[in-house]
Each structure stands twice: as C-alpha cells, then as structure tokens.
XYZ file of C-alpha atoms in Angstrom:
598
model
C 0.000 0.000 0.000
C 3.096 2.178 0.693
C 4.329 2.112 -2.758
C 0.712 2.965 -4.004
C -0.161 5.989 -1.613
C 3.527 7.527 -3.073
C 1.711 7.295 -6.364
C -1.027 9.622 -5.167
C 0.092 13.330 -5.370
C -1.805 15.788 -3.159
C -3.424 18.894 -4.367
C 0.107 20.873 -3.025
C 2.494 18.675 -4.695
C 0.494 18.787 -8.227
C 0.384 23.045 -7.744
C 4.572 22.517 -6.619
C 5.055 20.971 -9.692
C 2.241 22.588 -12.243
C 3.978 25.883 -10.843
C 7.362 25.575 -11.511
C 6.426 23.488 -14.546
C 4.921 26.558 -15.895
C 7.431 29.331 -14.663
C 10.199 26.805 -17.104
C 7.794 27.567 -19.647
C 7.698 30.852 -19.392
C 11.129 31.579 -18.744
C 12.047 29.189 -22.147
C 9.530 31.431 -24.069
C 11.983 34.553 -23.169
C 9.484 36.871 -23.589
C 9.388 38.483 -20.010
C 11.719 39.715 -17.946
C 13.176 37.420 -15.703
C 13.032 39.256 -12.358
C 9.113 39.831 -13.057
C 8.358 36.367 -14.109
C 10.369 35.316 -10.987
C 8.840 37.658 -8.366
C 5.036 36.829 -10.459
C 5.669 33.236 -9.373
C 6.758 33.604 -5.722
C 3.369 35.361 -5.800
C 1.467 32.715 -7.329
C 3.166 30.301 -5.431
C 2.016 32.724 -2.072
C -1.440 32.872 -3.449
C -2.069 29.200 -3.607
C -0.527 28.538 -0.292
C 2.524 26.595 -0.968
C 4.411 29.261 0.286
C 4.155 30.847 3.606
C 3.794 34.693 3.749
C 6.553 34.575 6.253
C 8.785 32.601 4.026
C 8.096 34.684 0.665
C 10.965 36.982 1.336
C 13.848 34.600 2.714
C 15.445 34.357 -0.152
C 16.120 37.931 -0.198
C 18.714 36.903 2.837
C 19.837 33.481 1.469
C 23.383 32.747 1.264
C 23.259 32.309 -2.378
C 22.063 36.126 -3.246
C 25.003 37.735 -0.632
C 27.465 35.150 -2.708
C 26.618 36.269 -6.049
C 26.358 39.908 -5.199
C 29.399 40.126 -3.177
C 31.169 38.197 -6.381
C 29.943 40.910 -8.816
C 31.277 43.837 -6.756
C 34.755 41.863 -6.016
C 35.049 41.010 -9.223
C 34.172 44.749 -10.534
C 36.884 45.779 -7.788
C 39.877 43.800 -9.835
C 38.627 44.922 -12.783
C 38.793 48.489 -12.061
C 41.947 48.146 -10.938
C 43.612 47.334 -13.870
C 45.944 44.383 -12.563
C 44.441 42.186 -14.486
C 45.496 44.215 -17.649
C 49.175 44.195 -16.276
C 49.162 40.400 -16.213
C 47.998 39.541 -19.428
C 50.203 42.236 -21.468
C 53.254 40.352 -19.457
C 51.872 36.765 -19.317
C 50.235 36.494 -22.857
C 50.570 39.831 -24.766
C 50.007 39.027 -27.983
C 47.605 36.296 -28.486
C 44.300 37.247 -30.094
C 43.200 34.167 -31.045
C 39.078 33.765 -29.613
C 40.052 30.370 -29.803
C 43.641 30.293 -27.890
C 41.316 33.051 -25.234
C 39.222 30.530 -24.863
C 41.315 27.774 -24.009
C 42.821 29.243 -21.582
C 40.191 30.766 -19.413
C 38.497 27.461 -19.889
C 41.512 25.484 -18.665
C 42.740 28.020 -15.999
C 39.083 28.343 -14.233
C 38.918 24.787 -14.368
C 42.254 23.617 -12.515
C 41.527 26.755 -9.908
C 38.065 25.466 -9.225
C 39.218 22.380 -7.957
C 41.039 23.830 -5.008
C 39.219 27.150 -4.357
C 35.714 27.809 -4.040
C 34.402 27.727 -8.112
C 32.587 31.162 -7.617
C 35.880 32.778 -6.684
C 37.981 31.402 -9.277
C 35.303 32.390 -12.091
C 35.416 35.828 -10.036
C 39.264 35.809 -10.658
C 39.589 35.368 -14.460
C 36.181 37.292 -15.302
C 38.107 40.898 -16.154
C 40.768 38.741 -17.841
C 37.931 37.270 -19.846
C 36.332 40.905 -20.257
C 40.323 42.218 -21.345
C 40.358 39.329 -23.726
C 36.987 40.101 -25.385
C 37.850 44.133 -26.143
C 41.237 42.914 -27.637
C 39.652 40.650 -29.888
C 36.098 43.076 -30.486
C 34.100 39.935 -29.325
C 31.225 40.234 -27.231
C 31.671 38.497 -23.647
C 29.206 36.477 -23.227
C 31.803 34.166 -26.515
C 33.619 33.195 -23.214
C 31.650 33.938 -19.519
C 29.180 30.840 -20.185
C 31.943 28.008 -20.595
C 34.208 29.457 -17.941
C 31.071 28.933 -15.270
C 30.531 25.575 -16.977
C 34.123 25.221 -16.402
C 34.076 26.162 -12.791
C 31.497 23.714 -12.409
C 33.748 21.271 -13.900
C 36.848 21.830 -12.014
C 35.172 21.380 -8.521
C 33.966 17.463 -8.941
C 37.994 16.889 -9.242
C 38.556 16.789 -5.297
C 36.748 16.547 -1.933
C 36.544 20.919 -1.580
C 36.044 21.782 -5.417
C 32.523 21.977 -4.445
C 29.517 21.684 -1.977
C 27.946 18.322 -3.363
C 31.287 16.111 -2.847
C 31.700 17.734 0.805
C 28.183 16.910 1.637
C 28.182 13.556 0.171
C 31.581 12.407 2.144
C 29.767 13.142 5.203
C 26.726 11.264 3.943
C 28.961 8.061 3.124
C 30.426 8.305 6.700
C 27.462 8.669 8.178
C 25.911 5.351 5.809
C 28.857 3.081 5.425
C 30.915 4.479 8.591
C 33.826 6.111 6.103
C 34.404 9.365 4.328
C 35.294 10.395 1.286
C 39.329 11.476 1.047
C 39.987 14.478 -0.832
C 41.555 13.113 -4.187
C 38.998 9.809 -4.369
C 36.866 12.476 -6.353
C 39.837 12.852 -9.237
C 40.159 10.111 -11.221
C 36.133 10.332 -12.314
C 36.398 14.224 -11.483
C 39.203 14.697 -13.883
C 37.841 12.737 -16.851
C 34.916 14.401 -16.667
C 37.011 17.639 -16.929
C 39.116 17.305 -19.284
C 36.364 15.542 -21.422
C 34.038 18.676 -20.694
C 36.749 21.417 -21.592
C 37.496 19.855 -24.774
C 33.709 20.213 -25.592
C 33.252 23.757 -23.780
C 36.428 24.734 -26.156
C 35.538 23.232 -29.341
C 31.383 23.906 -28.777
C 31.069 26.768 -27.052
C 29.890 28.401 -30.558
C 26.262 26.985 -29.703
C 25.618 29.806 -27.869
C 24.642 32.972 -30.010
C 26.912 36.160 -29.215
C 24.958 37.983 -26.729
C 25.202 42.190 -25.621
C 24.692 42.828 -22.389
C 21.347 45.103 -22.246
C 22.261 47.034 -19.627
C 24.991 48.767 -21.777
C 23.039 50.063 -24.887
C 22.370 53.249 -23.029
C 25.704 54.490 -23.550
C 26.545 52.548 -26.574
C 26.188 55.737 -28.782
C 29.166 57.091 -26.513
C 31.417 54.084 -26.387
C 33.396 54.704 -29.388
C 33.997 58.334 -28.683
C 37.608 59.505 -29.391
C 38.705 61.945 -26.362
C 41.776 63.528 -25.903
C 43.917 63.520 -22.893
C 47.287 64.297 -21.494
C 49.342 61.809 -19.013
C 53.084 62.858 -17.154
C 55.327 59.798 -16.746
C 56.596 59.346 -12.646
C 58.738 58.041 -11.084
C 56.693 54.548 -10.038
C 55.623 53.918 -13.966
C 56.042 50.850 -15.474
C 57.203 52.381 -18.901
C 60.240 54.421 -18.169
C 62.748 53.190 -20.427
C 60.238 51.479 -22.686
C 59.111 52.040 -26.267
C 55.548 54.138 -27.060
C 54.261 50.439 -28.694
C 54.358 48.977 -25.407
C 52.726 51.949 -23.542
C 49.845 51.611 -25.982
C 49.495 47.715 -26.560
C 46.985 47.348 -23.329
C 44.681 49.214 -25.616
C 44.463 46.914 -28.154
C 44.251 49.606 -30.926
C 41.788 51.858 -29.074
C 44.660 54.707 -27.899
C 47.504 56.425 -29.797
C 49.981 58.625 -29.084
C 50.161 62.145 -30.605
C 52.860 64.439 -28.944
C 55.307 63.721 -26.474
C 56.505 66.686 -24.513
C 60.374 66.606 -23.229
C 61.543 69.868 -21.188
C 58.925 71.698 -23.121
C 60.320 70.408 -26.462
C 57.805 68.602 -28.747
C 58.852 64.839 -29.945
C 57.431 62.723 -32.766
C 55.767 59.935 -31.552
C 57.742 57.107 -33.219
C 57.146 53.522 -31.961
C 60.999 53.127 -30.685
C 60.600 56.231 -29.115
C 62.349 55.275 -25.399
C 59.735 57.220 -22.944
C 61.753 58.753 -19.527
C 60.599 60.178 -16.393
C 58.828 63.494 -16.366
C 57.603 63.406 -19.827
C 54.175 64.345 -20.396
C 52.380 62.192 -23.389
C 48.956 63.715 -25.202
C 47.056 60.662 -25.933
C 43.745 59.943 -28.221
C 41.417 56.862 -27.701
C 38.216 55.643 -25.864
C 37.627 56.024 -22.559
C 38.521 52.615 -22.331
C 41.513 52.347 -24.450
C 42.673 55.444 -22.289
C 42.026 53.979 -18.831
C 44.019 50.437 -20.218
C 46.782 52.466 -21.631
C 47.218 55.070 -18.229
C 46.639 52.582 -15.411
C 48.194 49.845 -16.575
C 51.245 52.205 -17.461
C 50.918 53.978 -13.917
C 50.593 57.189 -15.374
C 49.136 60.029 -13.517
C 46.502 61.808 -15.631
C 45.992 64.904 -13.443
C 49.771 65.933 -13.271
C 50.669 65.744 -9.899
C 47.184 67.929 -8.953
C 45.565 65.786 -6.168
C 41.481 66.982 -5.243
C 41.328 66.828 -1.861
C 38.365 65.460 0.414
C 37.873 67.228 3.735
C 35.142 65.228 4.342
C 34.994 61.590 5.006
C 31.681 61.825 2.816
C 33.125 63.450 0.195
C 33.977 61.356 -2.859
C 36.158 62.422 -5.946
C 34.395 61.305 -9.058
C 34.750 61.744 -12.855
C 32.162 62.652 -14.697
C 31.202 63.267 -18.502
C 29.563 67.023 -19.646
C 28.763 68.344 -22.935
C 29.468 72.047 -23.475
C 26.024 73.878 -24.632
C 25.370 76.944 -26.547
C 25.249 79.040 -23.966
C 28.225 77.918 -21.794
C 31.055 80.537 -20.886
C 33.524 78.031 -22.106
C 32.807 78.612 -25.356
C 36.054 80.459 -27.122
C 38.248 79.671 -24.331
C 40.577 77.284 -23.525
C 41.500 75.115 -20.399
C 44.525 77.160 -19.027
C 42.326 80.092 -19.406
C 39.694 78.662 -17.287
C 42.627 77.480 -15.090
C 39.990 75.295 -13.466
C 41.949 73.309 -10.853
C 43.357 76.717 -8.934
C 39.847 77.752 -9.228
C 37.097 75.154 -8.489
C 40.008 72.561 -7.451
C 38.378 70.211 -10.282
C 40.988 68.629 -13.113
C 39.772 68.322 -16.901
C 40.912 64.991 -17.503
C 39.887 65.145 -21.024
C 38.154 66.371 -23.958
C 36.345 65.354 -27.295
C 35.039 66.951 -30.408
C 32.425 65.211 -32.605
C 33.153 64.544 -35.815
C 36.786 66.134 -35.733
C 40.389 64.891 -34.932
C 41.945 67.246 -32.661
C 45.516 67.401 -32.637
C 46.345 70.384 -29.865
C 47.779 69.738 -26.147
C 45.140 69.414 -23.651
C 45.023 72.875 -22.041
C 45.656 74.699 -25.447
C 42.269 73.517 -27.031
C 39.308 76.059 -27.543
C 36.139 74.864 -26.383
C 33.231 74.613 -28.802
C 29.700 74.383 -28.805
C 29.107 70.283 -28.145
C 32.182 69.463 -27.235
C 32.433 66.722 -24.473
C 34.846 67.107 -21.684
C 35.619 64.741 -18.434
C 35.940 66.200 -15.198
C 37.243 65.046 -12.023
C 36.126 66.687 -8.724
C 34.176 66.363 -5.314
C 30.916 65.405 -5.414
C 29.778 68.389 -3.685
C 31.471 70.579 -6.042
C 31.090 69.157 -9.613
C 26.982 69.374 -10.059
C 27.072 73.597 -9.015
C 30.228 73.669 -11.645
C 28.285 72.289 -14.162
C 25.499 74.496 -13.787
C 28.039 77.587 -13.567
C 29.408 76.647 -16.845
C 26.277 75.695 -18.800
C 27.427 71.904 -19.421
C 25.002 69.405 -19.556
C 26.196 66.097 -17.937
C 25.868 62.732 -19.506
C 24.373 59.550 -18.504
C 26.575 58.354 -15.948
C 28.566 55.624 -17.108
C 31.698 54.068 -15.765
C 34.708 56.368 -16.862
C 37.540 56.397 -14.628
C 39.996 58.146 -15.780
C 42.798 59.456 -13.071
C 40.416 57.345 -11.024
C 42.310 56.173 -7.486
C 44.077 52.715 -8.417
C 45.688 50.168 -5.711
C 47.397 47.487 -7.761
C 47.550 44.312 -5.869
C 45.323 45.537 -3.258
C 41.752 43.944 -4.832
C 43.614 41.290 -5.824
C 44.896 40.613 -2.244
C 41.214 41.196 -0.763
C 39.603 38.444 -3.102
C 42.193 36.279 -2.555
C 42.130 36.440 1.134
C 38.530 35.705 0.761
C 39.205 32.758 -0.757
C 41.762 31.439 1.363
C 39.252 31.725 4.335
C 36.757 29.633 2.881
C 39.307 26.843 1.704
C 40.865 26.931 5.111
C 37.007 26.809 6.560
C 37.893 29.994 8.994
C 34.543 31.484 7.951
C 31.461 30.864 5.502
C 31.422 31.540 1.735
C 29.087 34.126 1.794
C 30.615 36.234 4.822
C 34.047 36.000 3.236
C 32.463 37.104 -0.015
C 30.441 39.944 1.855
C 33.665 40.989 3.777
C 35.630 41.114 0.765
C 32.932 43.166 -0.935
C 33.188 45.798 1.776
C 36.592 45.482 1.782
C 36.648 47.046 -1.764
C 34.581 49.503 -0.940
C 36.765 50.753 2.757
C 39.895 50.782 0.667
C 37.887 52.756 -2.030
C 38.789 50.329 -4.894
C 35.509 50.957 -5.877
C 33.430 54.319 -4.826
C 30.776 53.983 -2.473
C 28.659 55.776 -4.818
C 29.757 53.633 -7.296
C 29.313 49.948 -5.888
C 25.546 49.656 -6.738
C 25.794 50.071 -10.385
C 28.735 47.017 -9.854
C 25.354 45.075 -8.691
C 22.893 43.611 -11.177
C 19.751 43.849 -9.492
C 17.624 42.030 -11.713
C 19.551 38.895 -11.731
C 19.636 39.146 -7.651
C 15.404 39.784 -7.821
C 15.339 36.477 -9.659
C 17.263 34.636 -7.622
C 15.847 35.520 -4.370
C 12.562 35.159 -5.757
C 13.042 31.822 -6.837
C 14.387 30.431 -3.219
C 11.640 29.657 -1.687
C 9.797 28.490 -4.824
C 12.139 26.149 -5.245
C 11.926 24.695 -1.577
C 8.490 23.759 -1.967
C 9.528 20.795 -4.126
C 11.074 19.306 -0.833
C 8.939 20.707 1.568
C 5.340 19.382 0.051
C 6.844 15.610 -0.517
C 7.749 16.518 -4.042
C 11.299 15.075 -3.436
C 10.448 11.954 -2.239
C 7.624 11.685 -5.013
C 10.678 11.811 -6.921
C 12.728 9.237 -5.299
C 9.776 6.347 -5.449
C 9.498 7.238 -9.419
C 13.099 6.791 -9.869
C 13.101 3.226 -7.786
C 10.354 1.819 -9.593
C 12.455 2.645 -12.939
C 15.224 2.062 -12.123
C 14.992 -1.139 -10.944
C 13.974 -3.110 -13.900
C 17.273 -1.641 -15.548
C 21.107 -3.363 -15.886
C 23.380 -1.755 -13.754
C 24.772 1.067 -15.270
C 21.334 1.969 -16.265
C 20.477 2.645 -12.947
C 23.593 4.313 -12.086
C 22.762 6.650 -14.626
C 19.387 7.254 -13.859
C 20.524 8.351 -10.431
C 23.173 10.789 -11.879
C 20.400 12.542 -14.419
C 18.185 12.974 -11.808
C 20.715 14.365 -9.761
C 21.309 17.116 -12.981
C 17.321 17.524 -12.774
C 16.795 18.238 -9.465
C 20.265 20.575 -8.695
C 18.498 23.693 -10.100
C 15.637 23.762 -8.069
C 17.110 22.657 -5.351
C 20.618 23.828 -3.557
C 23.110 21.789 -4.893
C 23.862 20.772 -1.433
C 20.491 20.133 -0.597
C 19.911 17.822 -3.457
C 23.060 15.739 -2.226
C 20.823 15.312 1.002
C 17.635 14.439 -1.021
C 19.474 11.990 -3.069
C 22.292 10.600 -1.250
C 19.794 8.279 0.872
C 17.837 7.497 -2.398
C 20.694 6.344 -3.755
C 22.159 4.244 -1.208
C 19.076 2.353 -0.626
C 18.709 1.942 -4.493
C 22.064 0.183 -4.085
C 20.934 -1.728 -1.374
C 18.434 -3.422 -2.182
C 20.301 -4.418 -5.511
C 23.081 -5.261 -3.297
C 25.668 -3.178 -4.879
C 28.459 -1.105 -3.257
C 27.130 2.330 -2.803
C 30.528 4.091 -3.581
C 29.753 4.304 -7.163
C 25.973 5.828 -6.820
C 27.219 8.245 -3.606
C 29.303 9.545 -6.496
C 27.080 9.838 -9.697
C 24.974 11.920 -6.711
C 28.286 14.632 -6.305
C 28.985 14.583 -10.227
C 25.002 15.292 -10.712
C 24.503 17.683 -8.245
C 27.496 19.386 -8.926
C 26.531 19.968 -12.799
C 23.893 21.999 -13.472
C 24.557 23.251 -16.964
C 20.598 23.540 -18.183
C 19.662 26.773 -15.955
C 21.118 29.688 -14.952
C 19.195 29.364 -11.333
C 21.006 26.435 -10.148
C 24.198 27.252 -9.637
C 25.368 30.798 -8.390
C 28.023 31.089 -11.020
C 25.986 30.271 -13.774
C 23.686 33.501 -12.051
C 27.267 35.016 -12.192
C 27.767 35.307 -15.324
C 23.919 35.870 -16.748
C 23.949 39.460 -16.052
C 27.518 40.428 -17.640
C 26.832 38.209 -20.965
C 23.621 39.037 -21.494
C 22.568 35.607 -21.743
C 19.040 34.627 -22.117
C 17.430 31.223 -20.196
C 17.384 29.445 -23.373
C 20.732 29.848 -24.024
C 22.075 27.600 -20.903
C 20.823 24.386 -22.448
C 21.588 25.100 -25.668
C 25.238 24.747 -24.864
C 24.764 22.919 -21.623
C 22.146 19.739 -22.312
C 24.976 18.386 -24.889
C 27.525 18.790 -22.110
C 24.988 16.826 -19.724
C 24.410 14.059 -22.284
C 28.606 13.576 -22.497
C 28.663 14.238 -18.539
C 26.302 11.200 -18.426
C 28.017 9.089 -20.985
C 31.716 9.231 -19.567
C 30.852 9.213 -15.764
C 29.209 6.321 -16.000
C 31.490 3.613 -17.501
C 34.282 5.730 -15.760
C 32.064 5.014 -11.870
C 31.826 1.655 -12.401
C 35.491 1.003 -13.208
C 36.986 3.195 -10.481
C 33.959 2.205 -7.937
C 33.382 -1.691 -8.860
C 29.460 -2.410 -8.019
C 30.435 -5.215 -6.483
C-alpha cells in the first residue's frame, strides 16, 4: 500500500510541480523579464498557499544572493583596478586568437576550481575574460558561459572543489561508517574535466553572441575619441620602454600624438624610449585610455591631487557636454585654469566629428564638445550648472580614477583562502571582501551599486523559496519512489545513470547541497536493495549535483555570469544539455570502473 499511496500526489504537490512546470515555460519562451516572471511566481506560489507569507521573502537573505552579489562587486573591484590588464600584457601579450582566449580561461578556471571555491575562481579570471573580449572586439558572453561551466567542472575533481562532494563524504560516513578522502573524487572528477573542456572549447559556438542590455544606453558614446594628457613618474612601469608597449593594453583603441620633453615637442615614433617626467597627449576611448594610463601607472591629473575634507566626500569623474550658452565657449583650459579655481581637473576632452591634434590645455572649447571632469561630489553638479554643461548619462569612466594594484587582488584572494581553510562561511568571506573594496575605495561607495545587477539578484531571491516547496510538500520523495520503480527493472549502469540525471534535474531547483541530502539516501538504498556497493551511486549523486549546466538558477556562477553576458534562459541548455548528455556518458562507464558495483 506504501508504494501505491507515493503514487497519489496531493493537491500541493500537483500546484509545486504545475507551478514551476509553468514558470520553465515561461522563462524558455523569453518573452518576459526574468526578475518579473520570478517575483510573479513567488506570488502565485504565495497565493495558492505553498508558500508561507513569512517565508516569501527569505530568499532575499539566502546565502546564495550575498554570494553572487558580493562576487559581482569583487570582481568589478579587480577589474577596475587594472591588474588584471598588467598580467595579461606580461603573461600572454600578444595572443588574439578567440580560440587560444578561450582555451585558456576554460583550462585556468577549471584547474583553480578544484582547489578554491568555483565562484571565486570564475570571479578571478572574469576581467581577464572581459580584457580578452575588447582585444579581440568579441562580445563576452563568446567566453563567460563556458568558464562557469568550467568552474562547475573543475570542482567534482577533489573533496573541496565543491559543496555536493563535501556533503556527500559526510553522507557516506554517516551510511557506510567512512568518508570520502579528498583526491577519491579525481580520477572520475578529472575525466569528466578534461572531457568537458574539450567540448566547452571546441562547442562553445552553440551559444549565439549575446550584448549585455544594460549597456546600450551608452553605446552611442562608447566609441567616442577623447583627448587627454598623461606625465610619466617616477613609479611607472614604462620608463625606459618604447611608445608600442605603452599603448598595446589598448588593443588599438589609444595612440599617441605628442610627447613633450623639457617643453620640447617629440614625434611619436614607436621606438621612441619614454623617460621620467615626460608628459604624453594621448587619443582613444575612454577605455583604451584607462588600459593604456593605469596599466602604465601614469598620472593623468599631473601631480594635482582633489582633496576630500570630508569623510563623505567622494572624488568622481564625470562626462559634460558644453552647450550653446556655456562661458567656455572660445576659451581654452589654461584660461579657465579650473583646478586653482574650483580645485576640479579636466581629464579630457572630445570633439564630434573632428580629430583634434592640440595639447590638452591649449584647445578652444566649442559648442558640443564633451569634456571629463574630475572633482568632489559636492562641487562638480554647481560647476556644471556655472558653466552651462550638460552632464551625460553616468557611465563608468575612470579616468585618473584612485588605483591600488595588488590591493583587490589581495582582498579576493584572502577571501578565498578563508573559505578553503574553513575559517569562515562563503558568503561572509564574499560579503567581507565586498566591503573590503569599498573601505579601501577600490571601488566608490557611490559607485558599488551600479557594480550590482539587481535584476539577476530579484530572480534569484525570488526563486528560493519556490524552489523549496519541491522538498517541503513531498515533491522530493515523489521523486525518489518514481526513480526506484524505474530504475529497478534496468542493468546496472542503467540505474547508475538514472541516479546521476536525476541528480542534474533536481540541482536547479534545489541547492546543490540540498539535493546531495535528497538523493544521497535514495541512492544508497537503491544500491541496497540491488546489493551493490554504494561508492559508485554516492558519487554519480556529487557529479550530478554538482553539474547543473541547463539553468542559470542552479548554480550561483551560472547567475554570475547571466547578467555580464547578457545571456538569455534558453541559451544555458543550448550549450549545456549536450555537455549533460557527455557528462552522463563518460561518468558512468568511468564510476563503475573506479567504484566496482560489487
């Protein structure tokens, strides 16, 4: 009678699964935003009591949403700082290959993952990955979606790669009396890798090129040619070198125009040996610019430090276009002499539809001209008004911006030494890190919102304690009798690999952890009363639970990178059920000869 009453859903575990049957749907139509189909289902769900009204807004707290936050404004932090630009110009300057890129974000993200936590080593190679795609004019999203895939990969190599092979060591210790040691993961865990990168590298073309929608705002700006003048210090890393390597970070978006010597005016030849104390007039983007003066350590505002009295105060750069009625028109900067007067610096300046070829503070300001200004918060809006400019969309130009080097770097990587070394949780050593960039003003405080993406962290917290209700209306267990009455008229390996699948199925609606605990005891009994050796099904558990590639909701780095590629739910299966199907197909045969059955 047992195995019959399983059979018969009630009326909360049909709405559990009619829901989030539906909200797939929906979310695999792409026609909807995703935050407002996720926060329309939480209310649905609400509405027909699954969930409680006291639970509808847990998620909002969850360890998952401070993770993937915290990532995005760490990984924003080494981004802006321009190490990451640094190390690739000295470790792989010249390769612009999509296909060599690939590879080796791929493979480095991979190997990482399987000793630090896989969110912070796809939070260390994301700016290299966002370097890699201006130098080769590819969109991002060519490379973000197999590095998480990789990430996923690289954890199921040993016992800490991931959550699912911790939890399931203590599940086999508390079953069979004896854990898991860290490398019994790697000879399955690796296969599976390398087997998965090969595919990730070869495949990844699956996926359509995405553009991040968030950025089309400004995309009428991001092409713009300024102007801008840079002095050479003492603590550069060009002195001595030639004006090709000063400009190679920018990847063809800066040039040099004038170098000025002791007042004397130098060609800009490529072997031209740059010294201390020479000032360089450069041309580019905003971004070729900011690659081309941070990475070099130049200082764009000549030695002319605003100050902040005020703790509150913040020194930001901003973009203004001169109007018809501004007093700067027929004037130029060392007129204005703006820094002795308003103590603000013109970083730099650009003229639609015209190549200008003057020094910085010798150029006449005309009517629509766009110039970039760095003051005080408190100063710059009054300024603007005094001079008749009309600022821009704000957008993320940082030039002269405050740089630290290795200091973001340290910050995430102290983060992730505390959570391999289990001194503190993921998500506090993520959230501590986060602030971290913040208090040593890597980022400005003004500033670390926009780092955020807010409607990838809507959907996610929305979708927590959807997602719960599979376990906590029976759903799970509903499951789990389906799968033994299958399963058991199958050979062996059939039934290992109907364990593993389900695993895959279950991982993005459920914490990956949690599903471990779901399915770890399903498992074990399945084994049982076959009378195999559970070893090998405890495992197809880890590697399932461990993979989701079909969703971007499973796993927080495949939430990770959603926002930045500007991915769309459809997409994740497109390149990730093929991965699954191989997953399936080499852990299997792989299980059973590492983990004999009997």
């Amino acid at each position: 009678m047992e195995s019959g009453q399983h059979l018969i859903m009630t009326a909360d575990q049909v709405m559990a699964f009619s829901i989030i049957g539906l909200m797939m749907a929906v979310f695999i139509w792409d026609r909807f935003r995703y935050d407002v189909v996720a926060v329309l289902t939480l209310l649905l769900a609400c509405a027909v009591g699954i969930v409680s009204p006291k639970d509808a807004f847990k998620g909002f707290s969850d360890d998952i949403v401070i993770i993937v936050a915290s990532a995005l404004l760490v990984s924003a932090g080494v981004a802006r700082s321009g190490i990451m630009e640094l190390i690739i110009q000295r470790v792989w300057p010249d390769v612009k290959s999509v296909r060599l890129q690939l590879c080796f974000l791929v493979i480095v993200v991979t190997v990482l993952s399987a000793f630090v936590k896989n969110i912070g080593a796809l939070a260390i190679m994301l700016p290299i990955a966002f370097q890699f795609a201006r130098r080769s004019n590819v969109s991002p999203s060519v490379f973000l979606m197999p590095m998480s895939f990789g990430a996923l990969l690289g954890g199921l190599m040993t016992q800490i790669g991931t959550s699912p092979n911790v939890v399931v060591s203590a599940m086999r210790e508390h079953l069979v009396g004896k854990s898991f040691t860290m490398f019994d993961f790697t000879p399955v865990g690796a296969t599976v890798a390398a087997v998965g990168v090969l595919y990730l590298v070869f495949f990844s073309w699956l996926v359509p090129a995405r553009a991040r929608k968030s950025l089309t705002t400004d995309s009428s700006f991001s092409n713009r040619d300024y102007i801008a003048e840079a002095r050479v210090e003492s603590g550069s890393t060009v002195i001595g070198k030639q004006i090709s390597d000063l400009v190679k970070p920018a990847a063809g978006d800066a040039m040099v125009l004038q170098v000025i010597r002791n007042k004397n005016l130098i060609s800009p030849l490529p072997d031209f040996l740059l010294a201390e104390g020479d000032t360089i007039v450069l041309e580019g983007t905003h971004g070729g610019l900011d690659s081309v003066i941070n990475t070099a350590k130049l200082d764009i505002a000549k030695g002319r430090d605003v100050q902040t009295g005020d703790k509150l105060q913040q020194v930001e750069v901003v973009e203004a276009v001169v109007t018809d009625n501004s007093p700067l028109i027929g004037i130029n900067a060392k007129r204005l002499n703006l820094f002795d007067r308003y103590d603000v610096n013109l970083l730099a300046l650009s003229r639609p539809q015209e190549r200008v070829r003057q020094r910085l503070g010798d150029i006449v300001f005309r009517l629509g001209d766009v110039i970039v200004l760095q003051g005080r918060d408190d100063v710059i809006p009054n300024l603007l008004q005094e001079l008749k400019c009309l600022p821009l969309a704000k957008r993320n130009i940082m030039f002269g911006s405050l740089r630290h080097g290795l200091v973001p770097l340290t910050i995430l990587f102290v983060a992730i030494a505390a959570t391999a070394l289990q001194i503190v949780p993921v998500a506090l050593a993520f959230f501590a890190a986060a602030v971290a960039m913040i208090v040593f003003r890597v980022i400005p405080a003004r500033d670390a919102y926009q780092a955020l993406d807010g409607q990838i962290l809507v959907m996610l917290a929305a979708l927590i304690p959807v997602s719960e209700t599979l376990e906590k209306t029976g759903c799970t267990k509903i499951i789990g009798h389906w799968l033994s009455v299958f399963a058991s008229s199958l050979p062996p390996s059939g039934a290992l690999a109907v364990i593993l699948v389900a695993a895959m199925l279950v991982t993005p609606f459920l914490n990956n952890a949690a599903t471990v605990m779901v399915m770890a005891p399903i498992a074990s009994s399945f084994a049982d009363s076959l009378n195999f050796k559970p070893e090998a099904f405890l495992m197809a558990v880890a590697i399932g639970a461990g993979c989701d590639f079909l969703t971007p909701i499973g796993h927080q780095c495949n939430m990770l990178v959603m926002g930045p590629g500007g991915y769309h739910f459809s997409d994740y299966p497109r390149l990730g059920a093929p991965l699954s199907i191989i997953i399936a197909l080499v852990s299997v045969p792989m299980l059973m000869w590492v983990w004999p059955l009997t």
